[in-house]
Coordinates of C-alpha atoms and ligand atoms in Angstrom, one line a residue:
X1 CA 0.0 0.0 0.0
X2 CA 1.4 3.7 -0.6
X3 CA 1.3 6.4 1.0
X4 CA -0.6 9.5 0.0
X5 CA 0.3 13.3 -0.3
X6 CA -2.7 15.4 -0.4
X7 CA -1.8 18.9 -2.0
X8 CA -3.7 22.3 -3.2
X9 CA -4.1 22.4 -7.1
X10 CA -5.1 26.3 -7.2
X11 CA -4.6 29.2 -4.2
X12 CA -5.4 27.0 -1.4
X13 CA -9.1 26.5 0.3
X14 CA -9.5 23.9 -2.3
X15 CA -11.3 21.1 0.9
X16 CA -7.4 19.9 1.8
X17 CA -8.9 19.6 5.3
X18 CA -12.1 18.1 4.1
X19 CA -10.6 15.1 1.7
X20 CA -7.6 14.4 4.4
X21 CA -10.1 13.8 6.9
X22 CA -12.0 11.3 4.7
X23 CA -8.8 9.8 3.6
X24 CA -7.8 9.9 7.1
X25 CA -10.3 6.4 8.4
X26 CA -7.9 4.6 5.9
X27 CA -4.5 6.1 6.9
X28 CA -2.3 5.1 10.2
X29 CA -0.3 8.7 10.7
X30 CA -1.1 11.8 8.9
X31 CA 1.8 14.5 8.5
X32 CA 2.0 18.4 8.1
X33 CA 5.3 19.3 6.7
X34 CA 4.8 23.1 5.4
X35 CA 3.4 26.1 5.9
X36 CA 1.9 27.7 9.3
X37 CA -1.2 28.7 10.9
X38 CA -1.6 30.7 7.6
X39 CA -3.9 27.8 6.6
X40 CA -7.3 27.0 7.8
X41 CA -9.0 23.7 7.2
X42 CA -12.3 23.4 8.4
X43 CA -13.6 19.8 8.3
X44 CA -17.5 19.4 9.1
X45 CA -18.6 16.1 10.6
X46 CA -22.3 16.1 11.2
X47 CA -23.1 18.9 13.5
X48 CA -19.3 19.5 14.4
X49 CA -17.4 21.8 12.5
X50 CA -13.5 21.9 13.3
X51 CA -11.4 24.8 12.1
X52 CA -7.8 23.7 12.3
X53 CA -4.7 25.7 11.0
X54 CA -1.5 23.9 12.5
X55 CA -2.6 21.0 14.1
X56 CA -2.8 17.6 11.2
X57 CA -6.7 17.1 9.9
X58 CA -5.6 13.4 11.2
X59 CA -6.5 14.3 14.9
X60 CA -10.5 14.4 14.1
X61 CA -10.6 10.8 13.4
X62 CA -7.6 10.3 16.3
X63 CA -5.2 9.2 14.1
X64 CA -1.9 9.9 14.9
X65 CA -1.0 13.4 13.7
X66 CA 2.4 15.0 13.2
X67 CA 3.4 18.2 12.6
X68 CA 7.1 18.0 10.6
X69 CA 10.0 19.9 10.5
X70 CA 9.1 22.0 7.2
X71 CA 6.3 23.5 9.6
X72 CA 7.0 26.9 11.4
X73 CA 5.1 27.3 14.3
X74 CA 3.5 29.7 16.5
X75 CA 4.3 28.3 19.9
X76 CA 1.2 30.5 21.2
X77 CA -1.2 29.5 18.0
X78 CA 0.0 26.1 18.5
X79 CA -1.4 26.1 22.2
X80 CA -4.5 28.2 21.4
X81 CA -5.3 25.3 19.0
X82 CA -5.4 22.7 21.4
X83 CA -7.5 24.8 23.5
X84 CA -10.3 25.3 20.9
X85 CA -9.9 21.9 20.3
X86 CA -10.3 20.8 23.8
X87 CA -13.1 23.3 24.3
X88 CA -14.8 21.5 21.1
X89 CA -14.5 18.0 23.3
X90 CA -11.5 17.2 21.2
X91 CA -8.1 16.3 23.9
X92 CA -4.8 16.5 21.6
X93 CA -2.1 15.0 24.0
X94 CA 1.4 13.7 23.2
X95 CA 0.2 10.1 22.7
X96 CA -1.8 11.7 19.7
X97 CA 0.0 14.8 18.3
X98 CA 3.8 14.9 17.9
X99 CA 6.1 18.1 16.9
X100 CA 9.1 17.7 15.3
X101 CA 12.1 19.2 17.7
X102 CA 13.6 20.9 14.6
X103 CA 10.8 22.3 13.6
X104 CA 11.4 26.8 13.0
X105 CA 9.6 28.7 15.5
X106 CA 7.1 31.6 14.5
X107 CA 7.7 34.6 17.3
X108 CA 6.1 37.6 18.1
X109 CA 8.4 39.8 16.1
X110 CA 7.6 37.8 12.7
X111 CA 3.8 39.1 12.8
X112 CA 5.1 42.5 13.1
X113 CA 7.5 42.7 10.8
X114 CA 5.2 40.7 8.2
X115 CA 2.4 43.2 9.1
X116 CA 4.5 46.5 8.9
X117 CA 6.1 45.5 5.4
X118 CA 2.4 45.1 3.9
X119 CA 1.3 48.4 5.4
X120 CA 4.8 49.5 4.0
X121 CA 3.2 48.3 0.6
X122 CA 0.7 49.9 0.2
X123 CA -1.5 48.8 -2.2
X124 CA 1.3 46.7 -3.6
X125 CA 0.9 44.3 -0.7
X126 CA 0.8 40.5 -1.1
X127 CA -2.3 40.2 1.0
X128 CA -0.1 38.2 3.6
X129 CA -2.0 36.7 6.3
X130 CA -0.3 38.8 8.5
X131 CA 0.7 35.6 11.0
X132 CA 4.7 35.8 10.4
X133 CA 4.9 32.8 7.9
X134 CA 7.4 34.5 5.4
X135 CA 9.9 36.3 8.2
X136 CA 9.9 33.2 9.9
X137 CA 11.1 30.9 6.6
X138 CA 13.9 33.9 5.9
X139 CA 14.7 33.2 9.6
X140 CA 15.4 29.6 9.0
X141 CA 17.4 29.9 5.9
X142 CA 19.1 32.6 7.1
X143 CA 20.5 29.9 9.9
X144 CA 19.1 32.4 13.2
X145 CA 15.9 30.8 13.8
X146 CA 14.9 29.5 16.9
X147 CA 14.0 26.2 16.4
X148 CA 12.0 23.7 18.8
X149 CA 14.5 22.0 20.5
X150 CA 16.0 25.3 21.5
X151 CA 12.8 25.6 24.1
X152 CA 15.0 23.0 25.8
X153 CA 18.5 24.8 26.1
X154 CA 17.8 28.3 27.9
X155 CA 21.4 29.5 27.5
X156 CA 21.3 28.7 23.6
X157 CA 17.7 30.1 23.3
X158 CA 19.1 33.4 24.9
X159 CA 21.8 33.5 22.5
X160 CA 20.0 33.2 19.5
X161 CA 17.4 36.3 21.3
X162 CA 20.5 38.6 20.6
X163 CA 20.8 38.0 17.3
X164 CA 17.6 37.5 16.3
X165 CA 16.6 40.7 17.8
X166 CA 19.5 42.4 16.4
X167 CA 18.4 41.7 13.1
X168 CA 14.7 42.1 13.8
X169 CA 14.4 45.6 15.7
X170 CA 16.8 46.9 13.3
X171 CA 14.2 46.7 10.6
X172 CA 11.1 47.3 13.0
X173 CA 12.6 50.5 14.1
X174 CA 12.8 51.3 10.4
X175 CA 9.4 50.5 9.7
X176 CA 7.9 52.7 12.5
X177 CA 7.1 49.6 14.2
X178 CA 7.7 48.7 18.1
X179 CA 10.7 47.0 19.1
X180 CA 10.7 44.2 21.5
X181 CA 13.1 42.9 24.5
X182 CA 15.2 40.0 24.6
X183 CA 14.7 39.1 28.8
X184 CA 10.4 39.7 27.7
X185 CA 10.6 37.2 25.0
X186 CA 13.1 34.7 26.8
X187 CA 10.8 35.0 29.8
X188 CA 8.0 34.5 27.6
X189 CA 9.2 31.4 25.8
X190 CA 10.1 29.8 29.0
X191 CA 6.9 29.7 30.4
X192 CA 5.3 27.9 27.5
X193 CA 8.5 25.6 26.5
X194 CA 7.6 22.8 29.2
X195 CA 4.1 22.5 27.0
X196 CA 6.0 22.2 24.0
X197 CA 8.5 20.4 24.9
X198 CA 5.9 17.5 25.9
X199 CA 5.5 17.4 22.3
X200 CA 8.5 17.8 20.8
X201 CA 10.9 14.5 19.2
X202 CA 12.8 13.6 16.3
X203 CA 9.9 12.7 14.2
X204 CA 12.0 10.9 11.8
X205 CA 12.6 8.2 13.5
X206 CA 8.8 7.5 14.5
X207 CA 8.1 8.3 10.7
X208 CA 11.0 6.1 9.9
X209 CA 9.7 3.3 11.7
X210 CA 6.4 3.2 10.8
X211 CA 7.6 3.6 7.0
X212 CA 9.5 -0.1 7.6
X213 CA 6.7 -1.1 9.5
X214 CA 4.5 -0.9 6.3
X215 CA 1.9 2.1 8.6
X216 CA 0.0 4.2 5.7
X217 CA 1.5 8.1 5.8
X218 CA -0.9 10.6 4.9
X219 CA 0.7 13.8 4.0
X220 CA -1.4 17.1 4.2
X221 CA -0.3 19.6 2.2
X222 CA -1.3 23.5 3.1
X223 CA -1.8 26.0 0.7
X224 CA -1.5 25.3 -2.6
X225 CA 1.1 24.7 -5.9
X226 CA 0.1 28.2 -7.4
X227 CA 1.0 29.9 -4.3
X228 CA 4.1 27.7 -4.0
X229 CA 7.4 29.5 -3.7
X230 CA 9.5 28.5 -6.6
X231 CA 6.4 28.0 -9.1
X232 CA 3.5 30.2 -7.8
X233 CA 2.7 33.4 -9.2
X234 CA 5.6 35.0 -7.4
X235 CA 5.5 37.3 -5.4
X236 CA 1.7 36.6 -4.5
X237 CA 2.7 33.0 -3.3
X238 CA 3.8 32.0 0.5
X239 CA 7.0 31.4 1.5
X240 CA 7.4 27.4 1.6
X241 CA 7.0 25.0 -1.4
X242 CA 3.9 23.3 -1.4
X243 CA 4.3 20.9 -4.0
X244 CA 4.2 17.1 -3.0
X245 CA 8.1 16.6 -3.1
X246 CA 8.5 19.1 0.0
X247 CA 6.2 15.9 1.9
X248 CA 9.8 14.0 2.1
X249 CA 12.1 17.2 2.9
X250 CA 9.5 18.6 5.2
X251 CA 9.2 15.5 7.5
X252 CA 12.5 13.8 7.3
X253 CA 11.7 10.6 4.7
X254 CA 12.9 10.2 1.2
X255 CA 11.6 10.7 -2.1
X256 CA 9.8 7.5 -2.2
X257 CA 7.5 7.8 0.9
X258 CA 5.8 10.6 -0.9
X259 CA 3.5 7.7 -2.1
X260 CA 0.4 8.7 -4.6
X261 CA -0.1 12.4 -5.0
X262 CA -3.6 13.5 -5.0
X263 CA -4.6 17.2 -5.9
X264 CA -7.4 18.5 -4.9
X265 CA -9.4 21.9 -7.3
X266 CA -12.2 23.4 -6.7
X267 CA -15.1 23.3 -9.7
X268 CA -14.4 26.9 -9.9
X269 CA -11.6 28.9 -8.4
X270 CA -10.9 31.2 -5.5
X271 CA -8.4 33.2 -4.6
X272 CA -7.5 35.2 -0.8
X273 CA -4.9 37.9 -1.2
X274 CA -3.5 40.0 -4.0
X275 CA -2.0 38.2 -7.5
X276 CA -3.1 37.4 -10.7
X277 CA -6.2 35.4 -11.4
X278 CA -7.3 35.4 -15.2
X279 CA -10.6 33.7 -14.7
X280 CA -12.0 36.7 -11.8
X281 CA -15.4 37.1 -12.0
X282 CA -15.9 40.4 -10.5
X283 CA -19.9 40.4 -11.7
X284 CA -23.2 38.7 -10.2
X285 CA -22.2 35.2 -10.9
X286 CA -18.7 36.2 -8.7
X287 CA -20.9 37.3 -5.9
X288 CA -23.2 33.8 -6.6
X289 CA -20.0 32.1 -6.1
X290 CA -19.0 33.7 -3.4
X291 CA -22.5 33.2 -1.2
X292 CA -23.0 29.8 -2.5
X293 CA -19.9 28.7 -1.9
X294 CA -19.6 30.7 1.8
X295 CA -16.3 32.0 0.2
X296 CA -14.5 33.4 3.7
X297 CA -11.1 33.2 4.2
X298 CA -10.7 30.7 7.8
X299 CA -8.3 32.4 8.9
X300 CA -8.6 35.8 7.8
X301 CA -12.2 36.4 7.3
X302 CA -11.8 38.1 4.0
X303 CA -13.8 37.4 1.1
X304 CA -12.1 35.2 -1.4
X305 CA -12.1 36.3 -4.9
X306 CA -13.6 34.0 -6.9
X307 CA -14.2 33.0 -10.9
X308 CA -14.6 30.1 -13.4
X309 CA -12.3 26.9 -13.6
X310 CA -9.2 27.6 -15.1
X311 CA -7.9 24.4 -17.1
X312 CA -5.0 25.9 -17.3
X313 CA -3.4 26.6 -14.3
X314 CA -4.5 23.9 -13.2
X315 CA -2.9 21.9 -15.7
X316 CA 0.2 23.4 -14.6
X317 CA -0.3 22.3 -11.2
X318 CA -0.9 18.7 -12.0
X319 CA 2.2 19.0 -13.5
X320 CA 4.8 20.8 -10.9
X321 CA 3.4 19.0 -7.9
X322 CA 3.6 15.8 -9.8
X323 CA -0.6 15.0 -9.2
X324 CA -1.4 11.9 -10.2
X325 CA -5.4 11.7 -9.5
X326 CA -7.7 14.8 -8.7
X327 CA -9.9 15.5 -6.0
X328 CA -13.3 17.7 -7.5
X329 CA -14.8 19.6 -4.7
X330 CA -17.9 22.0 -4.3
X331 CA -19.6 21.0 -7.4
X332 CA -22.7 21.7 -5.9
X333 CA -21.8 25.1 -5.7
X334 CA -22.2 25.1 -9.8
X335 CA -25.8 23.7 -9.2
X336 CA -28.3 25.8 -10.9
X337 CA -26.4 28.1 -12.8
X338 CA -27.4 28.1 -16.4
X339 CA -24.0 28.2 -18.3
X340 CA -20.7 27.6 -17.1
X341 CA -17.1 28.4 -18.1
X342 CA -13.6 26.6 -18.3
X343 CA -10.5 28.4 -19.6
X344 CA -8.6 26.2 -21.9
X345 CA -6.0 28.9 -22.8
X346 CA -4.6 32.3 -22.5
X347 CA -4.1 35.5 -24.8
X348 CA -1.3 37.6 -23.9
X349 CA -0.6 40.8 -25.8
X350 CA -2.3 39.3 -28.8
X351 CA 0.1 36.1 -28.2
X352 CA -2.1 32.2 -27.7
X353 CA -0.7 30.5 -24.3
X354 CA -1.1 26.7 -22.9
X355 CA 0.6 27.7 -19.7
X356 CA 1.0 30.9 -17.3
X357 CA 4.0 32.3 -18.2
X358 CA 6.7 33.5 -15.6
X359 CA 7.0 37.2 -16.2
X360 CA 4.9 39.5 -13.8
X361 CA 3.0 42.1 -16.2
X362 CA 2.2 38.7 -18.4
X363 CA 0.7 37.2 -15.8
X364 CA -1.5 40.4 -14.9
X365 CA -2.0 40.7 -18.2
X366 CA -3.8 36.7 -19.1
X367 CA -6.7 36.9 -20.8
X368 CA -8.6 33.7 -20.4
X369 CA -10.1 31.6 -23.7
X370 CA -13.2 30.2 -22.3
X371 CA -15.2 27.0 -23.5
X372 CA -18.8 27.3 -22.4
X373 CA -20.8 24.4 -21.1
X374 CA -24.0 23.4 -20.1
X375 CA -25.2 23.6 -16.4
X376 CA -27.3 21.6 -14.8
X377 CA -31.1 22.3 -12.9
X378 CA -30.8 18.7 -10.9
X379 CA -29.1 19.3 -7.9
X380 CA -25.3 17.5 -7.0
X381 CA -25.1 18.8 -3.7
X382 CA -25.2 15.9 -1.1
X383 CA -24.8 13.0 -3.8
X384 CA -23.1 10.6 -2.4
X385 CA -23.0 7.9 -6.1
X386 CA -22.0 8.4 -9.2
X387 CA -25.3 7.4 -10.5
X388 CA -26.8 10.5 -8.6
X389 CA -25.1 13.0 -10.6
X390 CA -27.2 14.9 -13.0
X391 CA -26.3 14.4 -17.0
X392 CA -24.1 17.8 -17.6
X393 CA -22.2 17.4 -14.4
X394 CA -20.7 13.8 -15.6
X395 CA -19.9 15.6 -18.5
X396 CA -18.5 18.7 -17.0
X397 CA -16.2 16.7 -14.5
X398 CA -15.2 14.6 -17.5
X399 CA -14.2 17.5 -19.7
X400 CA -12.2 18.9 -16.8
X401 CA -10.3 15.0 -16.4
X402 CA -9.3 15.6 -20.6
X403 CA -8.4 19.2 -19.6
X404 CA -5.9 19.2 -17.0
X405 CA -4.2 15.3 -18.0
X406 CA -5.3 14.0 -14.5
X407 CA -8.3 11.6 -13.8
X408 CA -11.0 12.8 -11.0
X409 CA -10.7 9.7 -8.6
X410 CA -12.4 11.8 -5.6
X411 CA -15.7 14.2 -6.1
X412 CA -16.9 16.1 -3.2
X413 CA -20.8 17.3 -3.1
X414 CA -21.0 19.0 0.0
X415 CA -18.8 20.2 3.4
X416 CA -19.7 16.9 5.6
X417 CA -17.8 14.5 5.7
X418 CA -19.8 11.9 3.9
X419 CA -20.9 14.2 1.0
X420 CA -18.2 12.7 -0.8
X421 CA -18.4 9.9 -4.0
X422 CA -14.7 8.0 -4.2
X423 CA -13.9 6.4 -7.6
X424 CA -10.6 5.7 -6.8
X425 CA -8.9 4.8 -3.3
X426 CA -5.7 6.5 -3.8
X427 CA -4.4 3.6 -1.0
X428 CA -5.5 1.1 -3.0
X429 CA -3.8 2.6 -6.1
Ligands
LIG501 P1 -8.6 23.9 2.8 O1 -7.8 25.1 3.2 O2 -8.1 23.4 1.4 O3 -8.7 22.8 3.8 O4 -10.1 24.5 2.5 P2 -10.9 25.4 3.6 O5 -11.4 24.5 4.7 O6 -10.2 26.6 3.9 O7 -12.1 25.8 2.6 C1 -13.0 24.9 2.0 C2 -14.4 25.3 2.6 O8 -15.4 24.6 1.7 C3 -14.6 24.8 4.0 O9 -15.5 25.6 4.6 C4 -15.3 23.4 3.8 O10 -16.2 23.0 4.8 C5 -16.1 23.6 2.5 N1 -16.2 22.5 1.6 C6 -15.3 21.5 1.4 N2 -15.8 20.7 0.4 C7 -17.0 21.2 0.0 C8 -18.0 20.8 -1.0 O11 -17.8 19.8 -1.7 N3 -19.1 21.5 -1.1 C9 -19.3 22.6 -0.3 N4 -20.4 23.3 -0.4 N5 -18.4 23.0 0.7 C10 -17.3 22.3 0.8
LIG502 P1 -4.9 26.8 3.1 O1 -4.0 25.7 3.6 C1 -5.5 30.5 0.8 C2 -2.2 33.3 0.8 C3 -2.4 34.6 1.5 C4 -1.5 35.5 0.7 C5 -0.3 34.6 0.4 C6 0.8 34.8 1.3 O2 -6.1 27.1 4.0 O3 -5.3 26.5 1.7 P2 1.3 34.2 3.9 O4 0.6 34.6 5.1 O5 1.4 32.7 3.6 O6 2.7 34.8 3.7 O7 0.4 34.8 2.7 O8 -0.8 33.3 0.5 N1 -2.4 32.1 1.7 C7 -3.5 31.3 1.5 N2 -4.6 31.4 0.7 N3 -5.4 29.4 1.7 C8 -4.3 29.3 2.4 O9 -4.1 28.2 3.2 C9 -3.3 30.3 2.4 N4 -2.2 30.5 3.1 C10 -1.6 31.6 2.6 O10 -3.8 35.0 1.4 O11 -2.1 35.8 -0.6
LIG503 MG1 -8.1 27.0 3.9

């Protein structure tokens, strides 16, 4: 049996959490290994609905849940978390929930300094969630973070302080923005490192282990390949890769537990932040979108922009994040609406595309090439069969399988759990 590496196929808030949670009944361990609490996956099980941003989708259905070292963490969004959680009925403990000790901590003066740039921005901002991710990534490749295991060495975590607060009020103080102090912040992390700590181990090993011990390894990707570092549509991306080889780096396996990569795409698309989008809808069917689909942002709280399928991009996803079966979601957010478009190509300045190119003004300046198709008046939303799914939906969910070169193995109908038809088991593959 493989493992499987769930990832985003557009700009994230594709159902990740959703479809890792359904995956999750037929997985042993299930692995975060980018990103921050700059995602938010909320997973609906009957009248429960679970908003998690750090902590694996895995602990819902109390499988064991890791967070990996490719994950920066907030060590006070981390415990807020498992607060909610508990609050919600739901105890995280140790025996359920391990942190890898090397994982890069997300502190105080990250949010700052990732807040004050965008206000520095003006309207060129990013549309960052605000929450430190990218000043904590140039943190760890710069070699100054503070890392996990550092919680457990008070003399190295008060080293590393100086620098890092060196480097940090230097720019804060040039931003206009507040400084902070070293024996604050030490004291600070201190006082929550023993509830850390309880967490923290070399999760290598345990993955390691239960690799050779043949244990299925569900991998849950945040955000998404367009908003991926290296191949997003830079600089409106997030500061980690998000494709599924990062699953191996970002935990501590090799290439090969990365197992069967499933993407999962939206039957339209939506987008939170700034950045190109070709297929917007700015219009009345945007705003139907929008409502229908209870477009929020998790974490956030911002509208998400929203607009038709684009084949295109996510064409190119299927193929930088190496997706080998698609998961359809919120195709009964399409229900009812009389025509529908797909873009199956780009003008740029006159010139035909089959991919987004690199260049920033050509990617503000993508014009979509729509092919129109019939919607449907029979509703999808809650079907739970193939055989339930109206005539032009079959037809519309086959058209996207020819379009983007991957075949649909998962469709979801609805947020709960069980409004969910599986062709494929991507276990089982
Ligand atoms: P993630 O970040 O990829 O995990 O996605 P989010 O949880 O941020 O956003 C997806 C939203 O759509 C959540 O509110 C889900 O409950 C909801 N959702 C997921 N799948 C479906 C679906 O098939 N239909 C509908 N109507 N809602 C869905
Ligand atoms: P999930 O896992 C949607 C977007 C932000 C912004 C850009 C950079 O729920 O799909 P960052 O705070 O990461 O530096 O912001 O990336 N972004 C997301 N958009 N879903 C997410 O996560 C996102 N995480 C970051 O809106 O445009
Ligand atoms: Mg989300």
């Amino acid at each position: 049996m493989p493992n499987v590496t769930v990832i985003g196929a557009q700009w994230g808030d594709e159902g990740k959490g959703k479809v890792v949670d359904w995956l999750a009944s037929r997985a042993d361990i299930v692995v975060r290994f980018q990103g921050g609490h700059n995602a938010g996956h909320t997973l609906v099980v009957g009248s429960q609905q679970y908003k998690l941003s750090l902590v694996p989708s895995g602990v819902v259905r109390g499988k064991l849940s890791v967070i990996g070292n490719g994950v920066v963490v907030d060590p006070w969004a981390f415990l807020a978390e498992l607060d909610r959680l508990a609050g919600q009925g739901l105890v995280v403990g140790p025996e359920l929930l391990r942190l890898s000790d090397t994982a890069t901590l997300i502190l105080p003066m990250h949010g700052a300094l990732d807040r004050a740039r965008e206000a520095a921005r003006g309207d060129g901002r990013i549309g960052t969630t605000g929450r430190g991710i990218g000043p904590a990534y140039e943190d760890k490749v710069a070699r100054r973070a503070i890392r996990v295991a550092d919680l457990a060495e008070p003399a190295v975590l008060e080293a590393k302080l100086d620098e890092l607060l060196r480097h940090h009020n230097t720019l804060l103080a040039g931003l206009g923005a507040e400084t902070y102090d070293k024996g604050t912040l030490l004291s600070e992390l201190l006082a929550v490192a023993p509830r850390l700590l309880r967490f923290a181990e070399p999760v290598w090993r345990r993955l390691h282990e239960a690799k050779a011990a043949g244990r299925r390894i569900l991998f849950e990707g945040a955000q998404a390949v367009m908003l991926d570092v290296d191949h997003g549509t830079y600089p409106y991306v997030t500061s980690s890769n998000t494709v599924a080889g990062a699953a191996a780096a970002g935990s501590g396996l090799g290439p090969d537990a990365v197992g069967r990569v499933l993407g999962i795409a939206k039957a339209y698309t939506t987008r939170v932040g700034s950045g190109p989008f070709p297929t917007e809808l700015t219009d009345a069917t945007g705003r139907h979108l929008g409502e229908r689909g209870r477009e929020f942002g998790t974490v956030t709280g911002r509208p998400r922009r929203c607009g038709w399928f684009d084949a295109v991009m996510v064409r190119q996803a299927v193929r930088l994040g190496g997706i080998q079966g698609l998961a359809l979601t919120k195709l009964d957010v399409l229900d009812g609406i009389p025509e529908l478009k797909v873009a199956v190509g780009y003008r740029i300045n006159g010139q035909a595309f089959d991919h987004l190119p690199a260049g920033r003004q050509a990617q503000a300046a993508a014009e979509p090439v729509f092919e129109t198709h019939e919607g449907w008046t029979q509703p999808t939303s809650g079907a739970r069969s193939w055989a339930e799914l109206p005539a032009p939906a079959i037809k519309y969910v086959k058209r996207i399988e020819e379009l983007v070169g991957a075949p649909v193995t998962l469709l979801s109908t609805g947020a709960d759990r069980d409004d969910t038809i599986l062709m494929q088991d991507p276990f089982a593959a």
